[in-house]
mmCIF file of C-alpha atoms (C1' of nucleotides) and ligand atoms in Angstrom:
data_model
loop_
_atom_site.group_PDB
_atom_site.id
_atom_site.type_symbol
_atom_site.label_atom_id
_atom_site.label_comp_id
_atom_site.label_asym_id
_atom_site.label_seq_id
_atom_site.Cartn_x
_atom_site.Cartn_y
_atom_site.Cartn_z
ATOM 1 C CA UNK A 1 0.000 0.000 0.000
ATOM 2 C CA UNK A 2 1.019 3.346 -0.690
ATOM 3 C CA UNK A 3 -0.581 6.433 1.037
ATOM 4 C CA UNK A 4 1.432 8.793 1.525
ATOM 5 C CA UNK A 5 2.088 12.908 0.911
ATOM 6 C CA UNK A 6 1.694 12.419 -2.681
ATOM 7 C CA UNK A 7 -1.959 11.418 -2.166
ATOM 8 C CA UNK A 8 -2.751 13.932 0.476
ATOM 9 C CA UNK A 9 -1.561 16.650 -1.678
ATOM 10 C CA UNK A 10 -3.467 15.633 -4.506
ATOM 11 C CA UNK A 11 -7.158 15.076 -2.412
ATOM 12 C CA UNK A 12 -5.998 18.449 -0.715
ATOM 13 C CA UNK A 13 -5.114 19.966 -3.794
ATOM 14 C CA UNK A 14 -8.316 18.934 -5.496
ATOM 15 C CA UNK A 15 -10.519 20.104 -2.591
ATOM 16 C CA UNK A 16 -8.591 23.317 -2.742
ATOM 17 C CA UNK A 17 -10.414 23.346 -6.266
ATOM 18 C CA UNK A 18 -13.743 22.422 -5.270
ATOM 19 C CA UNK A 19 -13.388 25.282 -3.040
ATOM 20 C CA UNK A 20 -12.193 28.040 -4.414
ATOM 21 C CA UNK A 21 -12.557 27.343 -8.192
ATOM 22 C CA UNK A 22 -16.802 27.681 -8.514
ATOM 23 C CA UNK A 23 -16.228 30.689 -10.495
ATOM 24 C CA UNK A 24 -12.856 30.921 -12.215
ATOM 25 C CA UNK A 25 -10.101 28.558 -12.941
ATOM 26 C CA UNK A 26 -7.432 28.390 -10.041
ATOM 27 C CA UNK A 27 -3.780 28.725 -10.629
ATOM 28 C CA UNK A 28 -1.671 26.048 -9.136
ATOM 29 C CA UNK A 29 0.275 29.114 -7.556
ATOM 30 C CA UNK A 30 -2.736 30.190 -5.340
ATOM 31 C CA UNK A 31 -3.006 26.278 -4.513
ATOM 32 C CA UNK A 32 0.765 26.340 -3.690
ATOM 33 C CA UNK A 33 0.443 29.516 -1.343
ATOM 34 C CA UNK A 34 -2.757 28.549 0.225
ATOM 35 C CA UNK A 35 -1.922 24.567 1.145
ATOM 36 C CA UNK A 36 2.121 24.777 1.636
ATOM 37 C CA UNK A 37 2.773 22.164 -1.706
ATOM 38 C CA UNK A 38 5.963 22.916 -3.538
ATOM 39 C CA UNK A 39 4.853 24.545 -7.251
ATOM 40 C CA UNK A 40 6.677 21.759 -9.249
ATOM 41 C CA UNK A 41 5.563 19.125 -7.480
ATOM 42 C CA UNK A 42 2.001 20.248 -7.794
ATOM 43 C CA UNK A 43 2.631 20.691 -11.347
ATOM 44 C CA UNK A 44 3.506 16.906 -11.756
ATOM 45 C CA UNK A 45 0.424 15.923 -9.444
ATOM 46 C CA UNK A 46 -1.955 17.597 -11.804
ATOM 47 C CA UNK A 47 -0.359 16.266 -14.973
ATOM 48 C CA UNK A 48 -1.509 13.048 -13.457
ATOM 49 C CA UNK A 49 -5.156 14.182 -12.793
ATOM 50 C CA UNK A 50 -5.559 16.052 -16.239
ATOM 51 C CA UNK A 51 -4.553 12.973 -17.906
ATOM 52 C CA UNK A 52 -7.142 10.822 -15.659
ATOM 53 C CA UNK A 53 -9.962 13.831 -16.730
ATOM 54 C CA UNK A 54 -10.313 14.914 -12.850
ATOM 55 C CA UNK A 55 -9.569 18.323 -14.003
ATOM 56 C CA UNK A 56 -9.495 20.957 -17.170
ATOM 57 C CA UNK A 57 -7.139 23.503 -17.948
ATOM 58 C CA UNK A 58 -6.816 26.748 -18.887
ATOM 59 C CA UNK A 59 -3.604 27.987 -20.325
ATOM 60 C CA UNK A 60 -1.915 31.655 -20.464
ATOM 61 C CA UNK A 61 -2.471 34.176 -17.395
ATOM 62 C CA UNK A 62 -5.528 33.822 -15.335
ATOM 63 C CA UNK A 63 -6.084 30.475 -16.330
ATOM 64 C CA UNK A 64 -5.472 27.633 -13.890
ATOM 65 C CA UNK A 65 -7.420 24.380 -13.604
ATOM 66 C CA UNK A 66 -10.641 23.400 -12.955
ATOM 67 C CA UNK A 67 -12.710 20.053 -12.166
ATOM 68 C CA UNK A 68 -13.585 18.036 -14.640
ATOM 69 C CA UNK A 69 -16.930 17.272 -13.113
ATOM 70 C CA UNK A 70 -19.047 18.215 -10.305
ATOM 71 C CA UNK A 71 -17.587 17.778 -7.155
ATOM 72 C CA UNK A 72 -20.463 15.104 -6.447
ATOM 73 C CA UNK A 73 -19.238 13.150 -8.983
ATOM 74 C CA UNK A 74 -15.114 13.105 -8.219
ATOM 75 C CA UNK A 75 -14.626 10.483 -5.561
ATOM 76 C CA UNK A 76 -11.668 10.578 -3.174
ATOM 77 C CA UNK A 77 -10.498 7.059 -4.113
ATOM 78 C CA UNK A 78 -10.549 8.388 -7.860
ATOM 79 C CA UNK A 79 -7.781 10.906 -6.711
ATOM 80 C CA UNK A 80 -5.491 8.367 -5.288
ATOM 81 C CA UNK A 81 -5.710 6.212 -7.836
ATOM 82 C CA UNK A 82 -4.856 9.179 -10.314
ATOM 83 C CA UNK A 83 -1.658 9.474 -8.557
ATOM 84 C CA UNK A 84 -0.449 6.336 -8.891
ATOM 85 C CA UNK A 85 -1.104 5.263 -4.964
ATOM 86 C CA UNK A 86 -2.821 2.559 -4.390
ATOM 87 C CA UNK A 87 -4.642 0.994 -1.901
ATOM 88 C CA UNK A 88 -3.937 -2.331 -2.306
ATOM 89 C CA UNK A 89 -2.473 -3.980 0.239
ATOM 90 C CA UNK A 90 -1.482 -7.333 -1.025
ATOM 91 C CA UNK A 91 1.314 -8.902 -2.211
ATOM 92 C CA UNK A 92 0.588 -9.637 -5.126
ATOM 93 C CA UNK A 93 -1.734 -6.988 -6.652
ATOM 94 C CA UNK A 94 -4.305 -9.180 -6.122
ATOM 95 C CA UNK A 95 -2.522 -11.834 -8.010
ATOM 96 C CA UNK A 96 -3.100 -14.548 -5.340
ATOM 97 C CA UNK A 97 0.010 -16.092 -6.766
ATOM 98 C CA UNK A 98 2.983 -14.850 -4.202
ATOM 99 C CA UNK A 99 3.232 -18.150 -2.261
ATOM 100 C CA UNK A 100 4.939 -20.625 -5.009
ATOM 101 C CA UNK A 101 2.414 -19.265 -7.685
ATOM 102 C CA UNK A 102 -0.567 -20.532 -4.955
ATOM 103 C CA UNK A 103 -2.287 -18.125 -3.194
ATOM 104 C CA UNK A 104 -0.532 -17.281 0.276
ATOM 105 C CA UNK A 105 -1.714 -18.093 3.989
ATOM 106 C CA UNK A 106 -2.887 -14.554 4.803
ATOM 107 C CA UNK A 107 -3.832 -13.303 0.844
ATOM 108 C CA UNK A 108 -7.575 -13.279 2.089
ATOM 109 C CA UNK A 109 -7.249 -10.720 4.999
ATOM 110 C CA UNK A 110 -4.975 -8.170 2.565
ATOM 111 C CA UNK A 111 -7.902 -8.774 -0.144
ATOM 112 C CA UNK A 112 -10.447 -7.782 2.209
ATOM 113 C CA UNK A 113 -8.748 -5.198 3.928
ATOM 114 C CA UNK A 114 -7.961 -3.200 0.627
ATOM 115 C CA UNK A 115 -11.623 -3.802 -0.769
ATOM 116 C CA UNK A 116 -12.352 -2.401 2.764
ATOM 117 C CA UNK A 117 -10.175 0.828 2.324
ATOM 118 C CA UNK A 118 -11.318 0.958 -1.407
ATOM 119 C CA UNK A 119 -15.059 1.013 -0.874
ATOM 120 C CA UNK A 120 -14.531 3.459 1.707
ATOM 121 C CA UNK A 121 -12.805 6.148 -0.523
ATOM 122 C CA UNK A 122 -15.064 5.496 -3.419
ATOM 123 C CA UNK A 123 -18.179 6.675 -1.280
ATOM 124 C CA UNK A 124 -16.615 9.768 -0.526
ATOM 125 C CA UNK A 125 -16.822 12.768 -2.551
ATOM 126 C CA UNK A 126 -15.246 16.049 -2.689
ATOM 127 C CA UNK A 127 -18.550 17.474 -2.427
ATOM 128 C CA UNK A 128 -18.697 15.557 0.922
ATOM 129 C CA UNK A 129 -15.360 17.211 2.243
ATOM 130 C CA UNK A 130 -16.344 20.351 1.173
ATOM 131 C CA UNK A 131 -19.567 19.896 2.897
ATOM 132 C CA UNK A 132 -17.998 18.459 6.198
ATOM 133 C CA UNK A 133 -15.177 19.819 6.055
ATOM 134 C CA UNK A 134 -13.578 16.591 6.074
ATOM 135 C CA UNK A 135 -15.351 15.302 8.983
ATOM 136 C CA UNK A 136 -16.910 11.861 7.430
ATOM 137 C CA UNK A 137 -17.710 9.541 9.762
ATOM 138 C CA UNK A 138 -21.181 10.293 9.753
ATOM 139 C CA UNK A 139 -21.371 10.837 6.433
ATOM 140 C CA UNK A 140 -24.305 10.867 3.492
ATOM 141 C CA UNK A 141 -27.276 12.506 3.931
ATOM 142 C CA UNK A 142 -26.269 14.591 7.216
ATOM 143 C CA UNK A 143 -26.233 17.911 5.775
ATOM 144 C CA UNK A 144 -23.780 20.224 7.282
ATOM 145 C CA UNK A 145 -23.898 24.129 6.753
ATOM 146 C CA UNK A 146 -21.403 24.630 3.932
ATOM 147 C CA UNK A 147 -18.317 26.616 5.715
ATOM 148 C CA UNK A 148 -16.146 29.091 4.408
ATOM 149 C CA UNK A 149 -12.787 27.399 4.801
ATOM 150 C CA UNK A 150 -9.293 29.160 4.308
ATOM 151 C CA UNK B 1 0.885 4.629 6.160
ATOM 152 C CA UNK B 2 2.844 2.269 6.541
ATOM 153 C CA UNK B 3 1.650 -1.790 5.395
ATOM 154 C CA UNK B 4 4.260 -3.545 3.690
ATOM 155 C CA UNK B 5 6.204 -6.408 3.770
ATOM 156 C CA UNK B 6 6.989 -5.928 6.858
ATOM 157 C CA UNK B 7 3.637 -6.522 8.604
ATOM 158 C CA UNK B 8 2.444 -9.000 6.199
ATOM 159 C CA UNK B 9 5.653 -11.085 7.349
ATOM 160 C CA UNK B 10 4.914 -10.566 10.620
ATOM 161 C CA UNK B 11 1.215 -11.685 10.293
ATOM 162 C CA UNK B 12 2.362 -14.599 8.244
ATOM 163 C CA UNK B 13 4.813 -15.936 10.699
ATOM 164 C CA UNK B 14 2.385 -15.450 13.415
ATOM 165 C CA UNK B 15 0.001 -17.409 11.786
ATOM 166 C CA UNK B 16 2.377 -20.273 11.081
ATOM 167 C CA UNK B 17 3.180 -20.292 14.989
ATOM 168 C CA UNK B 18 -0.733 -20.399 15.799
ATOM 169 C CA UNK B 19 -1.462 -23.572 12.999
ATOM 170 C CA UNK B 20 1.979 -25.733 14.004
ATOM 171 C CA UNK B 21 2.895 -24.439 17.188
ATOM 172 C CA UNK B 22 0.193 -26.104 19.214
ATOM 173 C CA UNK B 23 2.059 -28.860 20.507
ATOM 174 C CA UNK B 24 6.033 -27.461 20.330
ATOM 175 C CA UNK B 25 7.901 -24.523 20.056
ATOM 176 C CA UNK B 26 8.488 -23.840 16.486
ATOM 177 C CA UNK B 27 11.988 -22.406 15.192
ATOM 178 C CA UNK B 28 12.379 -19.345 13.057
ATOM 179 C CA UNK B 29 14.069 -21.649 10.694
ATOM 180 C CA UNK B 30 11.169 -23.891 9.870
ATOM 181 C CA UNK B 31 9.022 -20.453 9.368
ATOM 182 C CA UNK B 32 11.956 -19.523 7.210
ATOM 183 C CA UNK B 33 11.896 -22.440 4.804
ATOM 184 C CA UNK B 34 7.826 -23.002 5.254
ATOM 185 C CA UNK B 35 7.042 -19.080 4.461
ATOM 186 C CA UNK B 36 10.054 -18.348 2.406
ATOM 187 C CA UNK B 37 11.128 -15.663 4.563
ATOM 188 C CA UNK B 38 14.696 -14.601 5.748
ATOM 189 C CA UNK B 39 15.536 -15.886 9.067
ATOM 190 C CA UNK B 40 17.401 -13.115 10.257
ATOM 191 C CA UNK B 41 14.974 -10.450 8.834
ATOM 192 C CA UNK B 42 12.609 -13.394 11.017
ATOM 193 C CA UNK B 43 14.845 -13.156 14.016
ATOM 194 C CA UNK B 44 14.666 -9.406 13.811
ATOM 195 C CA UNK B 45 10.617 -9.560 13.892
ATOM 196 C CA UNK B 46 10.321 -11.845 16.264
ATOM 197 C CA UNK B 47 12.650 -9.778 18.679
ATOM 198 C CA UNK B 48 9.865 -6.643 18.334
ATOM 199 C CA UNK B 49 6.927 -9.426 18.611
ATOM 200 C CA UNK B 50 8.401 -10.698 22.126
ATOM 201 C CA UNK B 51 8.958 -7.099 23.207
ATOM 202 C CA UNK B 52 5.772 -6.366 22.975
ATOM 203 C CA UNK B 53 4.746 -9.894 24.210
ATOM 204 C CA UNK B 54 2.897 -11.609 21.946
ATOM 205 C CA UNK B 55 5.637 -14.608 21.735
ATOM 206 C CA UNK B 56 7.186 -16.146 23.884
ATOM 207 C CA UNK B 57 10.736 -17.920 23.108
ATOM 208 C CA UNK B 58 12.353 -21.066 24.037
ATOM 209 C CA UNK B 59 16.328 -21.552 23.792
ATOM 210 C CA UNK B 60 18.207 -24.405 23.014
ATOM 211 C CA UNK B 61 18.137 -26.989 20.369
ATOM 212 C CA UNK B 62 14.181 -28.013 20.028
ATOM 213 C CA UNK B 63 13.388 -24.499 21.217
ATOM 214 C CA UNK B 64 11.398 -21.909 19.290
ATOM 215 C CA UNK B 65 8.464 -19.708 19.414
ATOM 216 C CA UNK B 66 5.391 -19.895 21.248
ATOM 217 C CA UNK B 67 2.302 -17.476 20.768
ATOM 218 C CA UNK B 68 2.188 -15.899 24.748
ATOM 219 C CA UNK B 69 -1.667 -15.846 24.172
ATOM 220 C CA UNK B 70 -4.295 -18.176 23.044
ATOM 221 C CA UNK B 71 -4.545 -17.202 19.489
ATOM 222 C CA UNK B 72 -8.080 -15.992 20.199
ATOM 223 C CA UNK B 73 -6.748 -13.484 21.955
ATOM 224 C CA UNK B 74 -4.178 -12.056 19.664
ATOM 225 C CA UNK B 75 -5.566 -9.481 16.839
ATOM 226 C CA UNK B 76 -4.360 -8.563 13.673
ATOM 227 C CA UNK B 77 -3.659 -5.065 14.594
ATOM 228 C CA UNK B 78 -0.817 -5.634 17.506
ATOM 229 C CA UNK B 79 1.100 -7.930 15.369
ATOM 230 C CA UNK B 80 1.269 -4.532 12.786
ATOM 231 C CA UNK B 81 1.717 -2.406 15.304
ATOM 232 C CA UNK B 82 4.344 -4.527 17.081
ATOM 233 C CA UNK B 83 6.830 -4.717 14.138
ATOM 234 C CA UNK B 84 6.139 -0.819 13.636
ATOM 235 C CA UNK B 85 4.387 -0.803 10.760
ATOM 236 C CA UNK B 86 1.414 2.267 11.213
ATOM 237 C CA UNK B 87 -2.175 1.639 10.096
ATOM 238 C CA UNK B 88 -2.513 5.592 10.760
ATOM 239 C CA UNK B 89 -2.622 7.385 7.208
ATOM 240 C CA UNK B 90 -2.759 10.958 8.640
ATOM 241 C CA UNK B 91 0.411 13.161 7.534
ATOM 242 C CA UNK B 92 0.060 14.532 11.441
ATOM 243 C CA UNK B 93 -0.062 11.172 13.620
ATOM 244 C CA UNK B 94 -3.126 12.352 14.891
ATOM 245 C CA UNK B 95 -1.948 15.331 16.506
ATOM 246 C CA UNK B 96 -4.223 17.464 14.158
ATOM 247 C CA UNK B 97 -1.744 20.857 13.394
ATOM 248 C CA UNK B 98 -0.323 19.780 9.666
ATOM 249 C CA UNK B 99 -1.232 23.053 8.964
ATOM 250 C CA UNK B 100 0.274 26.226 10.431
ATOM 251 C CA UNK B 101 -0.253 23.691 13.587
ATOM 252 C CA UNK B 102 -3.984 23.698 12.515
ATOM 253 C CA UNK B 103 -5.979 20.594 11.164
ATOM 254 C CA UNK B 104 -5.605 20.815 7.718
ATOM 255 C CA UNK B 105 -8.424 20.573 4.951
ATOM 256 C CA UNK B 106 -8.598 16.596 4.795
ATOM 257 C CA UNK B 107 -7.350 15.828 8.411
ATOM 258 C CA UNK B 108 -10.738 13.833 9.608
ATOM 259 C CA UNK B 109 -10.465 12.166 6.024
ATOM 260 C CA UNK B 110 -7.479 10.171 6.895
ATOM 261 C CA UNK B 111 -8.096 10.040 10.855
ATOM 262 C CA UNK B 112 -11.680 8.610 9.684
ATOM 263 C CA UNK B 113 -10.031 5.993 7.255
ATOM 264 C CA UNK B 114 -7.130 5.026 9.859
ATOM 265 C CA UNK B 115 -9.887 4.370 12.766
ATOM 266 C CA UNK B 116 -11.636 2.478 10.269
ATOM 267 C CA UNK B 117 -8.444 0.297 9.221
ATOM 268 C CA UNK B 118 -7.478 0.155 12.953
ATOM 269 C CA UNK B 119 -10.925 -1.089 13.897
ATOM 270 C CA UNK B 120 -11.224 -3.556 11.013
ATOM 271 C CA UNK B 121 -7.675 -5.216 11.820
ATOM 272 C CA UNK B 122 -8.377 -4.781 15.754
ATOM 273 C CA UNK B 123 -11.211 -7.502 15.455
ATOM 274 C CA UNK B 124 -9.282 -10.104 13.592
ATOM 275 C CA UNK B 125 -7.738 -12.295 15.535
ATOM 276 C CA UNK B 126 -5.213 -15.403 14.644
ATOM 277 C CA UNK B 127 -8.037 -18.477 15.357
ATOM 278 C CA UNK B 128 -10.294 -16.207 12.764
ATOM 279 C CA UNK B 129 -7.493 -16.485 10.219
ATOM 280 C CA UNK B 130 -6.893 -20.239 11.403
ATOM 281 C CA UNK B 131 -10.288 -21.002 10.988
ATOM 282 C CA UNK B 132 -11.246 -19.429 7.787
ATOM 283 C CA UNK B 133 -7.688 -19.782 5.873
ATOM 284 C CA UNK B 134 -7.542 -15.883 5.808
ATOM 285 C CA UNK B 135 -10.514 -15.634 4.447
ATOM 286 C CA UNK B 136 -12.689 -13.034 6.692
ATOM 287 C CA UNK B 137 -15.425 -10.899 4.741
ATOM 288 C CA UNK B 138 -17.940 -12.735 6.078
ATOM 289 C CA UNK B 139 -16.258 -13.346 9.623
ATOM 290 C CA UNK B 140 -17.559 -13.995 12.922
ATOM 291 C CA UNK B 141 -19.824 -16.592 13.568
ATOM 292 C CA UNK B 142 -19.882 -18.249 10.416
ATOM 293 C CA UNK B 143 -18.064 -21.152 11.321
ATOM 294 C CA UNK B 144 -15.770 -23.273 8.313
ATOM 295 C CA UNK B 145 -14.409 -26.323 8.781
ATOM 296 C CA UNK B 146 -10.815 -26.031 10.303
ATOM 297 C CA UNK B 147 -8.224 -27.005 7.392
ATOM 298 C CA UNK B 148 -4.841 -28.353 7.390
ATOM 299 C CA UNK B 149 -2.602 -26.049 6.405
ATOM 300 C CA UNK B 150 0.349 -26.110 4.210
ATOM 301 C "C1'" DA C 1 31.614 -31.618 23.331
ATOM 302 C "C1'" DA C 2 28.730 -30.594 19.660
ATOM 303 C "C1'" DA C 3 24.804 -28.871 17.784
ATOM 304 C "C1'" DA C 4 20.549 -26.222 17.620
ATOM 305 C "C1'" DA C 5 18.482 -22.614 18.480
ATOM 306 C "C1'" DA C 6 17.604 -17.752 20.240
ATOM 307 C "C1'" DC C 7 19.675 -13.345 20.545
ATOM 308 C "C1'" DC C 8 22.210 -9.133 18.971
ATOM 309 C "C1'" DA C 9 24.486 -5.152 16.344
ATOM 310 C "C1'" DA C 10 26.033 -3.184 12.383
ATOM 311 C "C1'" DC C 11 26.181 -2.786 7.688
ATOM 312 C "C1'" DT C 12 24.338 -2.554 2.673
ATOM 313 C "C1'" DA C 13 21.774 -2.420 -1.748
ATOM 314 C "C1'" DA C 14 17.754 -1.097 -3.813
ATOM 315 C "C1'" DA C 15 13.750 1.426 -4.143
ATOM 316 C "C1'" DT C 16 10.887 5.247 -3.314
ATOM 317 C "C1'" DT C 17 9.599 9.834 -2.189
ATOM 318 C "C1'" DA C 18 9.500 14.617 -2.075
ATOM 319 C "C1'" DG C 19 11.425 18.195 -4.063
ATOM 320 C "C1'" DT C 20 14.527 21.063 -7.352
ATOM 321 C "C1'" DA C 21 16.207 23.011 -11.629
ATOM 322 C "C1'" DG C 22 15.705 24.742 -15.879
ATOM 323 C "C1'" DG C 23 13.496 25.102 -19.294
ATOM 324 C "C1'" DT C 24 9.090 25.586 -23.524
ATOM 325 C "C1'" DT C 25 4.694 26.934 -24.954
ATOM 326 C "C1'" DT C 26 0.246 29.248 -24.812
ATOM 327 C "C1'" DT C 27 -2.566 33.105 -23.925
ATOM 328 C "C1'" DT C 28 -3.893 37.502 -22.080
ATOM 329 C "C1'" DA C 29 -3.313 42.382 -21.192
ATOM 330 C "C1'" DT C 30 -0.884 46.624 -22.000
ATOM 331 C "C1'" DA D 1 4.618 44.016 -30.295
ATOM 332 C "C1'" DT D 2 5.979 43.002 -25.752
ATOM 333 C "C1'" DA D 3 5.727 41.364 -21.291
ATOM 334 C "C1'" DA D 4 3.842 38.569 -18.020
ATOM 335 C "C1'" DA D 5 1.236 34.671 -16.238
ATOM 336 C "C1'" DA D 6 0.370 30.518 -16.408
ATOM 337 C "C1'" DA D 7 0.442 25.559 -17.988
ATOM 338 C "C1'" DC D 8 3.472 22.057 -19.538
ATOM 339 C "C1'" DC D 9 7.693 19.117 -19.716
ATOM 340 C "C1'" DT D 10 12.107 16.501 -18.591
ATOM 341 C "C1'" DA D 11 15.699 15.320 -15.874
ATOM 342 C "C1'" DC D 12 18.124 15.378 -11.779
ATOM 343 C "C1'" DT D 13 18.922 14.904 -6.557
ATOM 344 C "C1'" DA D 14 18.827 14.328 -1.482
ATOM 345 C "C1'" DA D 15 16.815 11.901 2.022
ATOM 346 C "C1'" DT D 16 14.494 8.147 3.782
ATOM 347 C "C1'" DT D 17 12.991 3.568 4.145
ATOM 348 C "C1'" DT D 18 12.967 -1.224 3.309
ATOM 349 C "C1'" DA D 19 14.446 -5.761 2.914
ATOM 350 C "C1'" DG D 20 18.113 -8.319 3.551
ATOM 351 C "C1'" DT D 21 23.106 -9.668 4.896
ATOM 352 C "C1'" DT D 22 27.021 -10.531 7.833
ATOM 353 C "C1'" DG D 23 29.150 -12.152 11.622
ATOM 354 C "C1'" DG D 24 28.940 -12.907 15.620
ATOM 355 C "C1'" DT D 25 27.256 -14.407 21.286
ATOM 356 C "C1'" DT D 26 24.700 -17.028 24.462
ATOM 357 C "C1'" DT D 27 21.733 -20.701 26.112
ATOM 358 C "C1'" DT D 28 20.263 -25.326 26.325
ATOM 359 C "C1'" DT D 29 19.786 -30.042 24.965
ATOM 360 C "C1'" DT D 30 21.606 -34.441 23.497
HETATM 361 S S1 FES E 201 -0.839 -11.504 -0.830
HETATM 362 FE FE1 FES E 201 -1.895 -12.375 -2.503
HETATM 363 S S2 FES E 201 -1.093 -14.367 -2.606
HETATM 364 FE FE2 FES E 201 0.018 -13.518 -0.978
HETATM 365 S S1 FES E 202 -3.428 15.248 8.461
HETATM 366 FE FE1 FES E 202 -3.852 15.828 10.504
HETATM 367 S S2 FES E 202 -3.789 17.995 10.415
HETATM 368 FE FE2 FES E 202 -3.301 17.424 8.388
#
DNA sequence: AAAAAACCAACTAAATTAGTAGGTTTTTAT
DNA sequence: ATAAAAACCTACTAATTTAGTTGGTTTTTT
């Protein structure tokens, strides 16, 4: 499993976007400023989600980026996986082949675990953390007031 | 986050000492050849497992490993945490201040998924994976037939 | 006395991550 | 036209971590 900065920055990144780019496109500079993410590296997270079709973008000055889609429809899980993190924890990619090509003693548990973490992240959407400010465990239909963050 | 190698190893090995330990010790070497794992990167897990006493070790030729607690008793979750391996997927550990010492935009994201990783390993213990070969989606009461192993 | 095992400390190679450097291209505004 | 703002692109680098190795010692049994 990897989950690590890279993936943090890009779900914080991307909800930096939900937030703050309703009306124009935001500049990966303002994202840089406002979350603390080094410029270039930014730059090579979002060549990731542009070629996944998580965002749009808009060249020359005042452009920036923008979502793709509605923020209802972008799903955390989507992120990671644009990013090139993943959440599974096996072995063996879900091979079930790392024990002598045979599927090992504790393949099962890993399986389950990353379907676990997987379903989890694919029922969250941005439009949830913008809504809960990130606060999920009671999430769906509990509607919070929408907060001005940042 | 971390879950690699590591922990798997360490959940393996543990689970080879709860299937053929139930009579004798059993030596890191036999783990070694039967899981096709180092024995010193072994010896060097098994030193953290005993630390934090969920083996006990016998020395001397026929000596070994013994699981300190009925393998009912012993969860998923301390054999990761023993060897150091960190279900928590927060960049903060928790602490909450990632950001100008603030929570940050997606802190109750990843303290959300870690409690819910934590919580899912914390209630899997060694006789579950005994009894169901690893195989725990459907866990708890449902009993299946104890199989011979390896 | 010999062998089997735990126990221990230090080192190493490979991989990965986060970040840097140094550009080019496109587009807007003056 | 020119300058500036931004995306876009490639390659490099420092630091960290992981998995594994080496070379022992101590304890206990046969
Ligand atoms: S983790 Fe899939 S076979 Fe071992
Ligand atoms: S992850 Fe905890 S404050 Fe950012």
């Amino acid at each position: 499993m990897k989950l690590t900065t890279r993936g943090r920055y890009a779900v914080t990144a991307m909800l930096d976007l939900a937030i703050h780019g309703e009306m124009q496109p935001v500049s990966l500079a303002d994202i840089s400023k406002r979350q603390e993410i080094s410029l270039s590296y930014l730059e090579q997270l979002f060549a990731k989600l542009r070629r996944e079709a998580l965002v749009d973008s808009v060249r020359g000055p005042g452009g920036g980026y923008r979502l793709a889609h509605d923020s209802e429809a972008i799903f955390v899980a989507q992120i990671i996986d644009a990013v090139d993190e993943s959440v599974d924890v096996t072995n063996c990619q879900g091979k079930g082949n790392c024990h002598h090509g045979e599927v090992c003693l504790t393949h099962h548990l890993w399986q389950d675990l990353s379907d676990r973490i997987h379903g989890f992240l694919s029922g969250i959407s941005l439009a949830d953390l913008v809504d809960n400010r990130g606060r999920v465990a009671a999430r769906g239909s509990d509607t919070v007031q929408k907060l001005i963050l940042q």
